[in-house]
Coordinates of C-alpha atoms in Angstrom, one line a residue:
X1 CA 9.7 -37.1 1.9
X2 CA 13.1 -37.8 3.5
X3 CA 15.0 -35.3 5.5
X4 CA 17.6 -33.3 3.6
X5 CA 21.0 -35.0 3.7
X6 CA 24.0 -33.2 5.0
X7 CA 26.9 -31.9 2.9
X8 CA 29.3 -34.7 3.7
X9 CA 26.8 -37.4 2.9
X10 CA 25.8 -35.8 -0.4
X11 CA 29.4 -35.4 -1.4
X12 CA 30.0 -39.1 -0.8
X13 CA 27.0 -40.0 -2.8
X14 CA 28.1 -38.1 -5.9
X15 CA 31.7 -39.2 -5.4
X16 CA 30.4 -42.7 -5.8
X17 CA 28.2 -41.8 -8.8
X18 CA 31.2 -40.1 -10.4
X19 CA 33.5 -43.1 -9.8
X20 CA 30.9 -45.5 -11.3
X21 CA 30.4 -43.3 -14.4
X22 CA 32.6 -40.2 -14.8
X23 CA 30.9 -38.8 -17.9
X24 CA 27.1 -39.7 -17.9
X25 CA 25.2 -38.8 -21.0
X26 CA 21.6 -38.3 -21.9
X27 CA 19.8 -41.1 -23.7
X28 CA 18.0 -39.0 -26.3
X29 CA 19.7 -39.2 -29.8
X30 CA 20.4 -35.9 -31.4
X31 CA 22.9 -34.4 -33.9
X32 CA 22.8 -30.7 -33.0
X33 CA 21.2 -28.2 -30.6
X34 CA 18.0 -28.0 -32.7
X35 CA 17.4 -31.8 -32.8
X36 CA 18.1 -31.9 -29.1
X37 CA 15.3 -29.3 -28.5
X38 CA 12.9 -31.3 -30.7
X39 CA 13.8 -34.7 -29.1
X40 CA 13.4 -33.4 -25.5
X41 CA 10.1 -31.7 -26.5
X42 CA 8.9 -35.0 -28.0
X43 CA 9.9 -37.0 -24.9
X44 CA 7.1 -35.6 -22.7
X45 CA 5.0 -38.5 -21.6
X46 CA 7.1 -40.8 -23.7
X47 CA 10.2 -43.0 -23.3
X48 CA 13.6 -42.0 -24.6
X49 CA 13.8 -45.3 -26.5
X50 CA 10.4 -44.6 -28.2
X51 CA 11.5 -41.0 -29.1
X52 CA 14.8 -42.3 -30.6
X53 CA 12.9 -44.8 -32.8
X54 CA 10.6 -42.1 -34.0
X55 CA 13.3 -39.5 -34.7
X56 CA 15.9 -41.8 -36.3
X57 CA 14.7 -41.2 -39.8
X58 CA 13.2 -37.8 -39.0
X59 CA 16.5 -36.3 -38.1
X60 CA 18.1 -37.7 -41.2
X61 CA 15.9 -35.6 -43.4
X62 CA 15.1 -32.6 -41.1
X63 CA 18.0 -31.7 -38.8
X64 CA 17.4 -27.9 -39.1
X65 CA 14.3 -25.8 -38.5
X66 CA 14.3 -24.8 -42.2
X67 CA 14.2 -28.5 -43.2
X68 CA 11.5 -29.3 -40.7
X69 CA 9.3 -26.5 -42.0
X70 CA 9.8 -27.8 -45.5
X71 CA 8.7 -31.3 -44.3
X72 CA 5.5 -29.8 -42.9
X73 CA 3.2 -30.8 -40.0
X74 CA 1.8 -33.9 -41.8
X75 CA 5.3 -35.0 -42.7
X76 CA 6.4 -34.7 -39.0
X77 CA 3.3 -36.7 -38.0
X78 CA 4.2 -39.6 -40.2
X79 CA 7.5 -39.9 -38.4
X80 CA 6.3 -39.4 -34.8
X81 CA 2.9 -41.0 -34.8
X82 CA 4.1 -43.9 -32.5
X83 CA 4.6 -41.3 -29.8
X84 CA 1.8 -40.2 -27.4
X85 CA 0.2 -36.8 -28.2
X86 CA 1.9 -36.9 -31.6
X87 CA -0.5 -34.4 -33.3
X88 CA 0.0 -31.7 -30.7
X89 CA 3.7 -32.4 -30.6
X90 CA 4.0 -32.1 -34.4
X91 CA 2.2 -28.8 -34.3
X92 CA 4.6 -27.5 -31.6
X93 CA 7.7 -28.7 -33.6
X94 CA 6.5 -26.7 -36.6
X95 CA 5.7 -23.7 -34.5
X96 CA 9.0 -23.7 -32.7
X97 CA 10.8 -24.2 -36.0
X98 CA 9.1 -21.2 -37.5
X99 CA 10.0 -19.0 -34.5
X100 CA 13.6 -20.1 -34.7
X101 CA 13.8 -19.2 -38.3
X102 CA 11.9 -15.9 -38.0
X103 CA 13.3 -14.6 -34.7
X104 CA 16.7 -16.4 -34.2
X105 CA 18.1 -16.8 -37.7
X106 CA 17.6 -20.6 -37.5
X107 CA 19.8 -20.9 -34.5
X108 CA 18.7 -22.2 -31.1
X109 CA 19.0 -19.5 -28.4
X110 CA 21.1 -20.3 -25.3
X111 CA 19.2 -18.6 -22.6
X112 CA 16.5 -20.3 -20.5
X113 CA 14.0 -17.5 -21.0
X114 CA 14.3 -17.6 -24.8
X115 CA 14.1 -21.4 -24.9
X116 CA 11.1 -21.3 -22.5
X117 CA 9.3 -19.1 -25.0
X118 CA 9.3 -21.8 -27.7
X119 CA 6.1 -23.8 -28.1
X120 CA 6.3 -27.2 -26.3
X121 CA 9.4 -26.2 -24.4
X122 CA 9.0 -26.0 -20.7
X123 CA 11.6 -25.3 -18.0
X124 CA 12.7 -28.9 -17.8
X125 CA 13.3 -29.0 -21.6
X126 CA 15.2 -25.7 -21.5
X127 CA 17.4 -27.0 -18.7
X128 CA 18.2 -30.2 -20.5
X129 CA 19.2 -28.3 -23.6
X130 CA 21.3 -25.8 -21.6
X131 CA 23.0 -28.6 -19.7
X132 CA 23.6 -31.1 -22.5
X133 CA 24.5 -28.7 -25.4
X134 CA 26.0 -25.7 -23.7
X135 CA 27.4 -27.5 -20.6
X136 CA 25.5 -25.1 -18.3
X137 CA 24.9 -26.7 -14.8
X138 CA 21.1 -26.5 -15.2
X139 CA 19.1 -29.1 -13.4
X140 CA 16.2 -30.7 -15.3
X141 CA 13.9 -32.4 -12.8
X142 CA 11.8 -35.2 -14.2
X143 CA 9.8 -37.9 -12.4
X144 CA 12.9 -40.1 -11.8
X145 CA 14.8 -37.2 -10.1
X146 CA 11.8 -36.1 -8.1
X147 CA 11.3 -39.6 -6.8
X148 CA 15.0 -40.2 -6.0
X149 CA 15.5 -36.7 -4.5
X150 CA 12.6 -37.2 -2.1
X151 CA 13.2 -40.9 -1.2
X152 CA 16.9 -40.6 -0.6
X153 CA 17.1 -37.1 1.0
X154 CA 19.5 -35.9 -1.7
X155 CA 17.1 -33.2 -2.8
X156 CA 13.7 -33.3 -1.1
X157 CA 10.9 -30.9 -2.2
X158 CA 7.2 -30.7 -2.5
X159 CA 7.3 -29.9 -6.3
X160 CA 9.8 -30.0 -9.1
X161 CA 10.9 -26.4 -8.6
X162 CA 11.7 -27.1 -4.9
X163 CA 13.7 -30.2 -5.9
X164 CA 15.6 -28.2 -8.6
X165 CA 16.5 -25.6 -5.9
X166 CA 17.6 -28.3 -3.5
X167 CA 19.9 -29.8 -6.1
X168 CA 21.4 -26.4 -6.8
X169 CA 21.7 -25.5 -3.2
X170 CA 23.0 -28.8 -1.7
X171 CA 25.1 -30.7 -4.3
X172 CA 28.7 -29.5 -4.3
X173 CA 29.7 -27.4 -7.3
X174 CA 32.1 -30.0 -8.8
X175 CA 29.2 -32.4 -9.3
X176 CA 26.6 -29.9 -10.6
X177 CA 27.3 -30.4 -14.3
X178 CA 26.4 -34.1 -14.3
X179 CA 24.1 -34.1 -11.3
X180 CA 20.8 -34.5 -13.1
X181 CA 22.2 -37.2 -15.4
X182 CA 23.5 -39.3 -12.5
X183 CA 20.1 -38.9 -10.7
X184 CA 18.0 -39.6 -13.8
X185 CA 20.0 -42.8 -14.6
X186 CA 19.9 -44.0 -10.9
X187 CA 16.2 -43.3 -10.7
X188 CA 15.4 -44.9 -14.1
X189 CA 17.4 -48.1 -13.5
X190 CA 17.9 -48.6 -9.7
X191 CA 15.6 -46.4 -7.6
X192 CA 12.6 -47.4 -9.7
X193 CA 9.0 -46.5 -8.7
X194 CA 7.4 -49.7 -7.6
X195 CA 10.2 -51.9 -6.2
X196 CA 13.5 -50.1 -6.0
X197 CA 16.5 -52.3 -6.5
X198 CA 18.2 -51.4 -3.2
X199 CA 20.3 -54.6 -3.3
X200 CA 22.1 -53.2 -6.4
X201 CA 22.3 -49.6 -5.1
X202 CA 25.7 -48.1 -4.6
X203 CA 24.4 -45.5 -2.1
X204 CA 22.1 -47.9 -0.1
X205 CA 24.0 -47.2 3.2
X206 CA 23.6 -43.4 2.7
X207 CA 20.0 -43.2 1.5
X208 CA 17.2 -42.2 3.9
X209 CA 14.5 -44.4 2.2
X210 CA 12.8 -46.4 5.0
X211 CA 11.3 -49.2 2.9
X212 CA 14.5 -50.6 1.4
X213 CA 14.3 -53.9 -0.5
X214 CA 16.9 -56.6 -0.6

């Protein structure tokens, strides 16, 4: 775990991220808040590309909780069976759809607590939905952000909650909206797990990672 970077260094890091890609976007395909919730829930232990392939046809016929309930659990399975843990995920999709219809009038609630109460929706999923759909500066910490935060010193922490707090506490407010997207993309494509691509890293000179590659 690297030492926490100072304010000026973090500001420079995110200034560079912003200059490279001013409006980063998530890579999960969705058409509304509901399909975003479903897509993020399905993405646990799966790649975004794999989820997008599975949901391409699913969301064409079931883009509301009512339509998903009409499709049924077996119908959902037929579409997502290429994704890991698909049976349990299909069960959760049906359960959360039923709750949305019965308790929220078919609408996705926009509070973290309400989202967190949906089957298959954890804190990370709730934060992704709040950030991407409602533009709330919530920080969804996945394995890429956890790795990058600790390697670089941007947001070190012993667990995902600590890294989330470090992002909220140390990254300047003007970068909070897109912070987790910049970090996810950098961790996914540059600061990769086994052999980080330090030679292509735009923050190499600011990062605290000791085992840099060429």
